PDB file of C-alpha atoms in Angstrom:
ATOM      1  CA  MET A 102     -34.311 166.337  19.840  1.00 92.00           C
ATOM      2  CA  ILE A 103     -32.367 166.126  23.104  1.00 95.00           C
ATOM      3  CA  ILE A 104     -33.578 168.324  25.968  1.00 94.00           C
ATOM      4  CA  ARG A 105     -31.811 168.820  29.292  1.00 94.00           C
ATOM      5  CA  ILE A 106     -33.805 169.823  32.333  1.00 94.00           C
ATOM      6  CA  MET A 107     -31.283 171.452  34.634  1.00 94.00           C
ATOM      7  CA  GLY A 108     -30.672 169.263  37.655  1.00 92.00           C
ATOM      8  CA  GLU A 109     -32.586 166.291  36.208  1.00 92.00           C
ATOM      9  CA  GLY A 110     -30.797 164.990  33.138  1.00 91.00           C
ATOM     10  CA  GLN A 111     -31.603 164.576  29.470  1.00 95.00           C
ATOM     11  CA  VAL A 112     -34.621 163.276  27.568  1.00 96.00           C
ATOM     12  CA  GLN A 113     -35.190 162.668  23.897  1.00 96.00           C
ATOM     13  CA  ILE A 114     -38.418 163.866  22.292  1.00 95.00           C
ATOM     14  CA  GLY A 115     -39.773 163.426  18.797  1.00 93.00           C
ATOM     15  CA  GLU A 116     -40.004 166.331  16.361  1.00 89.00           C
ATOM     16  CA  GLY A 117     -43.791 165.933  16.357  1.00 90.00           C
ATOM     17  CA  ASP A 118     -43.918 166.875  20.040  1.00 92.00           C
ATOM     18  CA  ILE A 119     -42.418 170.337  19.529  1.00 91.00           C
ATOM     19  CA  ASP A 120     -45.793 171.948  18.725  1.00 92.00           C
ATOM     20  CA  VAL A 121     -47.356 171.067  22.074  1.00 93.00           C
ATOM     21  CA  LEU A 122     -44.216 172.240  23.876  1.00 94.00           C
ATOM     22  CA  ASN A 123     -44.339 175.526  21.942  1.00 93.00           C
ATOM     23  CA  LEU A 124     -47.909 176.123  23.142  1.00 94.00           C
ATOM     24  CA  LEU A 125     -46.874 175.585  26.757  1.00 95.00           C
ATOM     25  CA  ASP A 126     -43.798 177.756  26.216  1.00 93.00           C
ATOM     26  CA  GLY A 127     -45.997 180.569  24.899  1.00 93.00           C
ATOM     27  CA  GLU A 128     -48.183 180.366  28.007  1.00 96.00           C
ATOM     28  CA  LEU A 129     -45.065 180.486  30.182  1.00 96.00           C
ATOM     29  CA  GLU A 130     -43.783 183.539  28.325  1.00 94.00           C
ATOM     30  CA  ALA A 131     -47.130 185.298  28.794  1.00 95.00           C
ATOM     31  CA  ALA A 132     -46.957 184.689  32.550  1.00 96.00           C
ATOM     32  CA  ILE A 133     -43.414 186.086  32.638  1.00 95.00           C
ATOM     33  CA  GLU A 134     -44.395 189.165  30.624  1.00 94.00           C
ATOM     34  CA  THR A 135     -47.196 189.971  33.092  1.00 95.00           C
ATOM     35  CA  ASP A 136     -44.938 189.135  36.051  1.00 94.00           C
ATOM     36  CA  ASP A 137     -47.616 186.763  37.364  1.00 95.00           C
ATOM     37  CA  GLU A 138     -45.754 184.524  39.815  1.00 95.00           C
ATOM     38  CA  THR A 139     -48.680 182.131  40.320  1.00 96.00           C
ATOM     39  CA  GLN A 140     -49.231 181.623  36.596  1.00 97.00           C
ATOM     40  CA  PHE A 141     -45.478 181.460  36.001  1.00 97.00           C
ATOM     41  CA  ARG A 142     -45.064 178.639  38.496  1.00 97.00           C
ATOM     42  CA  SER A 143     -48.067 176.761  37.066  1.00 97.00           C
ATOM     43  CA  LYS A 144     -46.919 177.129  33.437  1.00 97.00           C
ATOM     44  CA  LEU A 145     -43.296 176.227  34.195  1.00 97.00           C
ATOM     45  CA  HIS A 146     -44.405 173.033  35.936  1.00 97.00           C
ATOM     46  CA  ALA A 147     -46.807 172.228  33.078  1.00 98.00           C
ATOM     47  CA  LEU A 148     -43.997 172.576  30.522  1.00 97.00           C
ATOM     48  CA  LEU A 149     -41.536 170.486  32.520  1.00 97.00           C
ATOM     49  CA  ASP A 150     -44.171 167.846  33.291  1.00 97.00           C
ATOM     50  CA  LYS A 151     -45.001 167.529  29.578  1.00 97.00           C
ATOM     51  CA  VAL A 152     -41.318 167.134  28.678  1.00 97.00           C
ATOM     52  CA  ARG A 153     -40.998 164.418  31.326  1.00 97.00           C
ATOM     53  CA  GLN A 154     -44.180 162.738  30.089  1.00 97.00           C
ATOM     54  CA  ILE A 155     -43.328 162.616  26.389  1.00 97.00           C
ATOM     55  CA  GLY A 156     -39.550 162.387  26.688  1.00 96.00           C
ATOM     56  CA  LYS A 157     -37.557 159.198  26.762  1.00 96.00           C
ATOM     57  CA  PRO A 158     -34.879 159.545  29.474  1.00 96.00           C
ATOM     58  CA  LEU A 159     -31.303 159.077  28.344  1.00 95.00           C
ATOM     59  CA  PRO A 160     -28.915 157.091  30.541  1.00 92.00           C
ATOM     60  CA  ASP A 161     -27.061 159.181  33.128  1.00 84.00           C
ATOM     61  CA  ASP A 162     -23.759 158.373  31.415  1.00 85.00           C
ATOM     62  CA  ALA A 163     -24.968 159.539  27.973  1.00 82.00           C
ATOM     63  CA  LEU A 164     -22.884 162.366  26.527  1.00 79.00           C
ATOM     64  CA  GLU A 165     -25.316 163.657  23.926  1.00 85.00           C
ATOM     65  CA  PRO A 166     -25.282 167.407  23.232  1.00 90.00           C
ATOM     66  CA  SER A 167     -28.510 169.045  24.413  1.00 90.00           C
ATOM     67  CA  GLU A 168     -30.364 171.017  21.771  1.00 90.00           C
ATOM     68  CA  LEU A 169     -32.473 172.743  24.433  1.00 90.00           C
ATOM     69  CA  ILE A 170     -31.832 173.453  28.094  1.00 92.00           C
ATOM     70  CA  LEU A 171     -34.803 174.032  30.364  1.00 95.00           C
ATOM     71  CA  PRO A 172     -34.705 175.558  33.835  1.00 95.00           C
ATOM     72  CA  PRO A 173     -35.279 173.481  36.960  1.00 96.00           C
ATOM     73  CA  ALA A 174     -38.757 173.418  38.502  1.00 96.00           C
ATOM     74  CA  ASP A 175     -37.647 175.710  41.326  1.00 97.00           C
ATOM     75  CA  ALA A 176     -36.219 178.417  39.039  1.00 96.00           C
ATOM     76  CA  SER A 177     -37.291 181.974  39.744  1.00 96.00           C
ATOM     77  CA  ILE A 178     -39.206 184.094  37.277  1.00 95.00           C
ATOM     78  CA  ASP A 179     -36.085 186.261  36.820  1.00 93.00           C
ATOM     79  CA  GLU A 180     -33.865 183.242  36.124  1.00 93.00           C
ATOM     80  CA  VAL A 181     -36.245 181.984  33.451  1.00 93.00           C
ATOM     81  CA  ARG A 182     -36.634 185.479  31.993  1.00 90.00           C
ATOM     82  CA  ASP A 183     -32.832 185.562  31.579  1.00 88.00           C
ATOM     83  CA  MET A 184     -32.923 182.190  29.750  1.00 86.00           C
ATOM     84  CA  LEU A 185     -35.582 183.255  27.241  1.00 81.00           C
ATOM     85  CA  GLY A 186     -34.428 183.811  23.699  1.00 69.00           C
ATOM     86  CA  ASP A 187     -36.290 185.628  20.955  1.00 66.00           C
ATOM     87  CA  SER A 188     -38.425 182.517  20.446  1.00 64.00           C
ATOM     88  CA  GLY A 189     -38.877 181.489  24.075  1.00 74.00           C
ATOM     89  CA  LEU A 190     -37.375 178.425  25.705  1.00 78.00           C
ATOM     90  CA  ILE A 191     -38.594 176.144  22.889  1.00 74.00           C
ATOM     91  CA  PRO A 192     -37.677 177.510  19.455  1.00 70.00           C
ATOM     92  CA  GLY A 193     -40.415 177.010  16.885  1.00 60.00           C
TER      93      GLY A 193
END
């Protein structure tokens, strides 16, 4: 699966890594639902850090279509709320 982090580029992750990302995504959604800015910031960074940790960066000149697009680390709670689909940022 190819994931783009806005402003950073693309990484490729294995299908087996989706479950851990879904857990972090659920925690992020909970922080957004309660409008908890501190928790939101913490959970967004945890999700992005995990994607960076497990993902294999693609070359900058790669033109692969991204299956998921994640917000940048400095995104606001409202920006991320607008990006959420019915199944969060990471579809299960």
